[in-house]
């Protein structure tokens, strides 16, 4: 059995690694011509790191990233509104939450592949069903036969668009900037993720290894208006703490990535005959909970276990049953959190901040525990 994976992102690569360890042959088709260490940062939360611990990658990832033990929601002046101590989950699961450069993580995953070949410059343009599976047509004029297909090709998945009905991308009416820059944060911020909430905007920053900082900024935009992506970001955050402004200013403009925030309206079905979707192709979420890649990593773990224990059709069914409720819960909660963070009415902002400050940490901890807990597989 050979499984074809479309997309060499974090979800696709992790799936291939997990399947290799089960003795399953894979091929990966990736649209880019060369895999470069580009992109911004990523936070591998406790659930993702539990998976990488099972795959034997925990120590390598920790060595190339920075442990994050606290998450703070703060005001635009960096005064703390609400704080979450992650050390309890570190101790319970014996893994840390790690901030790491996305490009470095991707290279770590590629280096783990022993037998799986990654076919670069293979942008999928058409899928045709045939008697024993599908014919995959790529932009480079190559054609490959696929008997079992996994779509790990992101929010704009070609696999999903061609083989699945009733899937809709939703716009959050927010623009996002991401960047990584050389910056020596004060010691008090060394093991923290801080996200500052202002008026219809927010700014988050977290340390990476070697005195680098990964940051992201979001702002509400009018519907059908993309002018914000063209203007100077420092203008929007000029009223924030000077630390925020310094981080933005010292980031080279060519190192800032801009994107409109979107997600995928929850789908009822992720599999279709010999095809299954994972990660953003199945349940793309807004980035408000830092769980997009983490949920894809969970998918990789669960799907590989299912494929090792069942025929592919039963495996896809079992995989969806184990994952869909949690994944959709993350999508819905993240969408709501994004709206809450971008309130513009000053009275409502003050009320929101007051409620968050008074919310017991035990409630936040319970919610985080549900997100960080891997599913009980109960496979044969």
Coordinates of C-alpha atoms in Angstrom, one line a residue:
X1 CA 0.0 0.0 0.0
X2 CA 1.4 3.4 -1.0
X3 CA -0.3 6.5 0.2
X4 CA 0.0 9.8 -1.7
X5 CA 0.1 13.0 0.3
X6 CA -0.6 16.4 -1.4
X7 CA 1.3 19.1 0.5
X8 CA 4.7 19.1 2.3
X9 CA 3.5 21.4 5.1
X10 CA 3.7 20.5 8.7
X11 CA 0.6 18.3 8.6
X12 CA 1.7 16.4 5.5
X13 CA 5.3 15.9 6.6
X14 CA 4.2 14.7 10.1
X15 CA 1.7 12.3 8.6
X16 CA 4.5 10.8 6.4
X17 CA 6.8 10.5 9.4
X18 CA 4.1 8.7 11.4
X19 CA 3.2 6.4 8.6
X20 CA 6.8 5.5 7.9
X21 CA 7.2 4.4 11.5
X22 CA 4.2 2.1 10.9
X23 CA 5.9 0.6 7.8
X24 CA 3.5 2.4 5.3
X25 CA 5.0 3.7 2.1
X26 CA 4.2 7.3 1.1
X27 CA 4.8 9.8 -1.6
X28 CA 4.5 13.6 -1.0
X29 CA 3.8 16.0 -3.8
X30 CA 4.6 19.7 -3.1
X31 CA 3.9 22.6 -5.3
X32 CA 7.0 24.7 -4.5
X33 CA 10.2 24.2 -6.5
X34 CA 12.4 24.3 -3.5
X35 CA 11.8 24.1 0.2
X36 CA 13.4 27.2 1.9
X37 CA 13.6 28.1 5.6
X38 CA 11.1 30.9 5.1
X39 CA 8.0 32.0 7.0
X40 CA 7.4 33.3 10.4
X41 CA 7.2 31.5 13.8
X42 CA 4.9 28.8 15.2
X43 CA 3.9 27.8 18.7
X44 CA 3.8 24.0 19.2
X45 CA 1.3 23.7 22.0
X46 CA 1.3 20.8 24.5
X47 CA -0.9 18.5 22.3
X48 CA 1.4 18.9 19.3
X49 CA 4.5 18.2 21.4
X50 CA 2.9 15.1 22.8
X51 CA 2.6 13.8 19.3
X52 CA 6.2 14.7 18.5
X53 CA 7.3 13.0 21.7
X54 CA 5.6 9.8 20.4
X55 CA 7.5 10.2 17.1
X56 CA 10.8 10.7 18.8
X57 CA 11.2 14.3 17.8
X58 CA 10.7 16.0 21.2
X59 CA 14.3 16.6 22.0
X60 CA 15.3 17.9 18.6
X61 CA 12.4 20.4 18.4
X62 CA 13.1 21.6 22.0
X63 CA 16.8 22.1 21.1
X64 CA 15.8 24.4 18.2
X65 CA 13.0 26.3 19.8
X66 CA 12.2 28.2 23.0
X67 CA 10.0 26.9 25.8
X68 CA 6.9 29.0 26.6
X69 CA 5.5 28.5 30.1
X70 CA 3.1 31.5 30.3
X71 CA 0.5 33.0 28.0
X72 CA -0.6 36.6 28.8
X73 CA -3.4 38.6 27.4
X74 CA -2.4 42.3 28.0
X75 CA -3.6 45.8 27.2
X76 CA -1.9 47.9 24.5
X77 CA 0.4 49.3 27.2
X78 CA 1.3 45.7 28.1
X79 CA -0.5 45.7 31.4
X80 CA -1.6 42.1 32.1
X81 CA -5.3 41.4 31.9
X82 CA -5.3 37.6 32.1
X83 CA -2.5 35.0 32.5
X84 CA -2.3 31.3 32.0
X85 CA 0.4 29.2 33.7
X86 CA 1.3 26.3 31.3
X87 CA 3.7 24.6 33.7
X88 CA 1.0 22.3 35.1
X89 CA 0.5 20.8 31.6
X90 CA 4.3 20.5 31.1
X91 CA 4.5 18.4 34.3
X92 CA 1.5 16.3 33.5
X93 CA 2.6 15.4 30.0
X94 CA 6.3 15.7 30.3
X95 CA 6.5 18.1 27.3
X96 CA 7.0 21.8 26.9
X97 CA 5.2 24.3 24.7
X98 CA 7.7 25.3 22.1
X99 CA 8.0 28.5 20.0
X100 CA 10.1 27.7 16.9
X101 CA 10.7 29.2 13.4
X102 CA 8.3 27.5 11.0
X103 CA 11.1 27.0 8.4
X104 CA 13.3 25.3 11.0
X105 CA 10.5 22.9 12.0
X106 CA 9.8 22.0 8.4
X107 CA 13.4 21.1 7.8
X108 CA 13.5 19.0 11.0
X109 CA 10.5 17.1 9.7
X110 CA 12.0 16.6 6.2
X111 CA 15.2 15.3 7.7
X112 CA 13.3 12.6 9.5
X113 CA 12.0 11.1 6.3
X114 CA 14.0 8.0 5.5
X115 CA 12.1 6.4 2.6
X116 CA 9.4 8.8 1.6
X117 CA 10.2 10.9 -1.4
X118 CA 9.1 14.5 -1.6
X119 CA 8.3 15.5 -5.2
X120 CA 8.9 19.2 -5.6
X121 CA 7.4 21.4 -8.3
X122 CA 4.3 19.3 -8.4
X123 CA 1.3 21.7 -8.2
X124 CA -1.9 19.7 -8.5
X125 CA -4.2 21.1 -11.1
X126 CA -6.7 18.3 -11.7
X127 CA -7.9 15.0 -10.3
X128 CA -9.7 12.4 -12.4
X129 CA -11.3 9.3 -10.9
X130 CA -10.4 6.0 -12.5
X131 CA -11.1 2.3 -11.9
X132 CA -8.5 1.9 -9.1
X133 CA -8.3 5.3 -7.6
X134 CA -7.4 8.7 -9.1
X135 CA -5.1 10.2 -11.8
X136 CA -3.3 13.2 -10.5
X137 CA -2.4 15.9 -13.1
X138 CA 0.2 18.4 -12.2
X139 CA 1.3 21.8 -13.6
X140 CA 4.6 20.4 -14.8
X141 CA 2.6 18.1 -17.1
X142 CA 3.3 14.9 -15.1
X143 CA 0.5 12.5 -14.3
X144 CA 0.6 10.1 -11.4
X145 CA -1.8 7.3 -10.4
X146 CA -3.0 7.3 -6.8
X147 CA -4.8 4.5 -5.0
X148 CA -5.0 6.2 -1.6
X149 CA -4.9 10.0 -1.4
X150 CA -4.5 12.4 1.6
X151 CA -5.2 16.1 1.0
X152 CA -2.8 18.1 3.3
X153 CA -2.8 21.0 0.9
X154 CA -4.2 23.7 3.2
X155 CA -7.1 26.2 3.3
X156 CA -7.2 26.4 -0.5
X157 CA -7.0 22.7 -1.0
X158 CA -7.3 21.5 -4.6
X159 CA -8.1 18.0 -3.3
X160 CA -11.1 19.4 -1.3
X161 CA -12.3 21.7 -4.1
X162 CA -12.3 18.9 -6.7
X163 CA -13.5 15.9 -4.7
X164 CA -15.7 17.4 -1.9
X165 CA -19.0 19.3 -2.1
X166 CA -20.3 22.1 0.0
X167 CA -17.1 23.6 1.4
X168 CA -17.0 27.3 2.1
X169 CA -14.1 29.7 3.1
X170 CA -15.2 32.4 5.5
X171 CA -13.6 35.8 5.8
X172 CA -13.0 37.2 9.3
X173 CA -12.6 40.8 8.0
X174 CA -9.2 41.0 9.6
X175 CA -5.7 41.5 8.1
X176 CA -2.7 39.8 9.7
X177 CA 1.0 40.6 9.5
X178 CA 3.7 38.2 10.7
X179 CA 7.4 38.6 11.1
X180 CA 10.6 37.3 12.7
X181 CA 13.3 39.8 13.7
X182 CA 16.5 40.0 15.7
X183 CA 15.5 41.5 19.0
X184 CA 16.7 40.9 22.6
X185 CA 13.6 41.0 24.7
X186 CA 13.8 41.9 28.4
X187 CA 14.3 38.9 30.6
X188 CA 10.7 39.1 31.9
X189 CA 9.4 38.2 28.5
X190 CA 11.8 35.3 27.8
X191 CA 9.5 32.4 28.4
X192 CA 6.2 34.1 27.6
X193 CA 3.7 34.6 24.8
X194 CA 2.2 38.1 25.2
X195 CA -0.8 39.2 23.1
X196 CA -1.9 42.8 23.5
X197 CA -5.5 43.7 22.8
X198 CA -6.3 47.2 21.7
X199 CA -9.3 48.7 19.8
X200 CA -10.1 46.5 16.8
X201 CA -6.5 45.3 16.7
X202 CA -4.0 43.2 18.6
X203 CA -0.3 42.4 18.7
X204 CA 1.4 39.2 19.9
X205 CA 5.1 38.5 20.4
X206 CA 7.1 35.5 21.6
X207 CA 10.8 34.8 21.8
X208 CA 12.5 32.3 19.5
X209 CA 16.0 30.9 19.8
X210 CA 19.1 33.0 19.3
X211 CA 17.5 36.3 20.4
X212 CA 14.9 36.3 17.7
X213 CA 11.3 37.4 18.2
X214 CA 8.3 36.1 16.3
X215 CA 5.4 38.6 16.2
X216 CA 2.0 38.9 14.7
X217 CA -0.4 41.7 14.4
X218 CA -4.1 41.8 13.4
X219 CA -6.5 44.6 12.6
X220 CA -10.2 44.7 11.6
X221 CA -10.7 45.8 8.0
X222 CA -13.9 47.0 6.2
X223 CA -15.5 44.3 4.2
X224 CA -14.1 43.9 0.7
X225 CA -11.3 46.4 1.4
X226 CA -7.7 45.4 1.2
X227 CA -6.1 48.8 1.6
X228 CA -4.7 47.9 5.0
X229 CA -2.3 45.4 3.5
X230 CA -0.7 48.3 1.6
X231 CA -0.2 50.9 4.4
X232 CA 2.5 51.1 7.0
X233 CA 1.8 48.7 9.9
X234 CA 3.5 51.0 12.4
X235 CA 0.8 53.6 11.9
X236 CA -1.8 51.2 13.2
X237 CA 0.0 50.3 16.4
X238 CA 1.6 53.7 17.2
X239 CA -0.4 53.9 20.4
X240 CA 0.9 50.6 21.7
X241 CA 3.8 50.2 24.2
X242 CA 7.2 51.3 22.8
X243 CA 8.3 47.7 22.9
X244 CA 5.7 46.8 20.3
X245 CA 6.7 49.7 18.1
X246 CA 10.4 48.8 18.4
X247 CA 9.8 45.2 17.3
X248 CA 7.8 46.4 14.2
X249 CA 10.4 49.0 13.2
X250 CA 13.4 46.7 13.5
X251 CA 11.8 44.0 11.2
X252 CA 12.9 44.3 7.6
X253 CA 9.9 45.0 5.4
X254 CA 10.7 42.1 3.1
X255 CA 10.4 39.8 6.2
X256 CA 6.9 40.8 7.0
X257 CA 4.2 38.5 5.6
X258 CA 0.7 39.8 5.1
X259 CA -2.5 37.7 4.8
X260 CA -6.2 38.1 5.2
X261 CA -7.7 36.0 8.0
X262 CA -10.0 33.2 6.8
X263 CA -11.2 29.8 8.0
X264 CA -13.2 26.9 6.6
X265 CA -16.8 26.6 7.5
X266 CA -17.0 23.3 9.4
X267 CA -17.6 20.4 7.0
X268 CA -19.6 17.3 7.9
X269 CA -17.4 14.9 6.0
X270 CA -13.6 14.7 5.6
X271 CA -13.3 11.5 3.6
X272 CA -14.6 10.3 0.2
X273 CA -13.9 6.7 -0.9
X274 CA -10.1 6.5 -1.1
X275 CA -9.5 10.1 -0.2
X276 CA -9.1 11.9 3.2
X277 CA -8.5 15.5 4.1
X278 CA -6.4 16.5 7.1
X279 CA -5.2 19.8 8.7
X280 CA -6.4 23.1 7.1
X281 CA -7.7 21.2 4.1
X282 CA -10.3 19.7 6.4
X283 CA -10.8 22.2 9.3
X284 CA -8.8 25.4 8.7
X285 CA -9.1 27.7 11.7
X286 CA -8.4 31.3 12.4
X287 CA -5.0 31.7 14.3
X288 CA -6.6 33.0 17.5
X289 CA -5.9 30.0 19.6
X290 CA -2.6 29.0 18.1
X291 CA -4.0 25.6 17.2
X292 CA -4.0 25.5 13.4
X293 CA -0.8 23.5 13.0
X294 CA -1.3 21.7 16.3
X295 CA -4.6 20.3 15.1
X296 CA -3.0 19.1 11.8
X297 CA -0.3 17.4 13.9
X298 CA -3.0 15.6 15.9
X299 CA -4.6 14.6 12.7
X300 CA -1.3 13.0 11.5
X301 CA -1.0 11.0 14.7
X302 CA -4.6 9.7 14.8
X303 CA -4.8 9.0 11.0
X304 CA -1.5 7.0 11.0
X305 CA -2.7 4.9 13.9
X306 CA -6.0 4.3 12.2
X307 CA -4.3 3.3 8.9
X308 CA -2.1 0.9 10.7
X309 CA -5.1 -0.9 12.2
X310 CA -7.8 -0.8 9.5
X311 CA -8.3 -0.9 5.8
X312 CA -8.2 2.6 4.4
X313 CA -12.0 3.1 4.2
X314 CA -12.6 2.0 7.8
X315 CA -9.5 4.0 8.8
X316 CA -10.8 7.2 7.3
X317 CA -14.2 6.7 9.0
X318 CA -12.6 6.0 12.4
X319 CA -10.2 9.0 12.0
X320 CA -13.1 11.4 11.4
X321 CA -15.0 10.0 14.3
X322 CA -12.1 10.5 16.6
X323 CA -11.1 14.0 15.5
X324 CA -14.1 15.9 14.1
X325 CA -15.7 17.1 17.3
X326 CA -12.5 18.5 18.8
X327 CA -11.4 20.1 15.5
X328 CA -14.7 21.8 14.9
X329 CA -14.8 23.0 18.5
X330 CA -11.4 24.7 18.0
X331 CA -12.6 26.3 14.8
X332 CA -15.7 27.7 16.4
X333 CA -14.0 28.9 19.6
X334 CA -11.2 30.5 17.6
X335 CA -13.7 32.4 15.4
X336 CA -15.5 33.7 18.5
X337 CA -12.3 34.6 20.3
X338 CA -11.2 36.7 17.2
X339 CA -14.4 38.7 17.3
X340 CA -14.1 39.2 21.1
X341 CA -10.5 40.5 20.8
X342 CA -11.5 43.0 18.1
X343 CA -14.3 44.9 20.0
X344 CA -14.2 48.6 19.1
X345 CA -16.6 50.1 21.7
X346 CA -14.5 51.5 24.6
X347 CA -17.2 50.6 27.2
X348 CA -17.4 47.0 25.9
X349 CA -13.6 46.8 25.8
X350 CA -13.4 47.8 29.5
X351 CA -16.2 45.3 30.4
X352 CA -14.5 42.5 28.4
X353 CA -11.1 43.2 30.1
X354 CA -12.8 43.2 33.6
X355 CA -14.5 39.9 33.0
X356 CA -11.3 38.3 31.8
X357 CA -9.4 39.6 34.8
X358 CA -12.0 38.1 37.2
X359 CA -12.3 34.8 35.4
X360 CA -10.7 32.1 37.7
X361 CA -7.6 30.5 36.3
X362 CA -9.2 27.1 37.0
X363 CA -11.7 27.7 34.2
X364 CA -9.1 28.7 31.7
X365 CA -7.0 25.7 32.8
X366 CA -10.0 23.3 32.2
X367 CA -10.5 24.7 28.7
X368 CA -6.8 24.3 27.9
X369 CA -6.8 20.7 29.3
X370 CA -9.5 19.8 26.8
X371 CA -7.5 21.2 23.9
X372 CA -4.2 19.6 25.0
X373 CA -5.6 16.1 25.7
X374 CA -5.0 13.7 22.8
X375 CA -7.9 11.3 22.0
X376 CA -8.1 7.8 23.4
X377 CA -7.9 5.7 20.3
X378 CA -9.3 2.4 21.4
X379 CA -8.1 0.7 18.2
X380 CA -8.2 -3.1 17.6

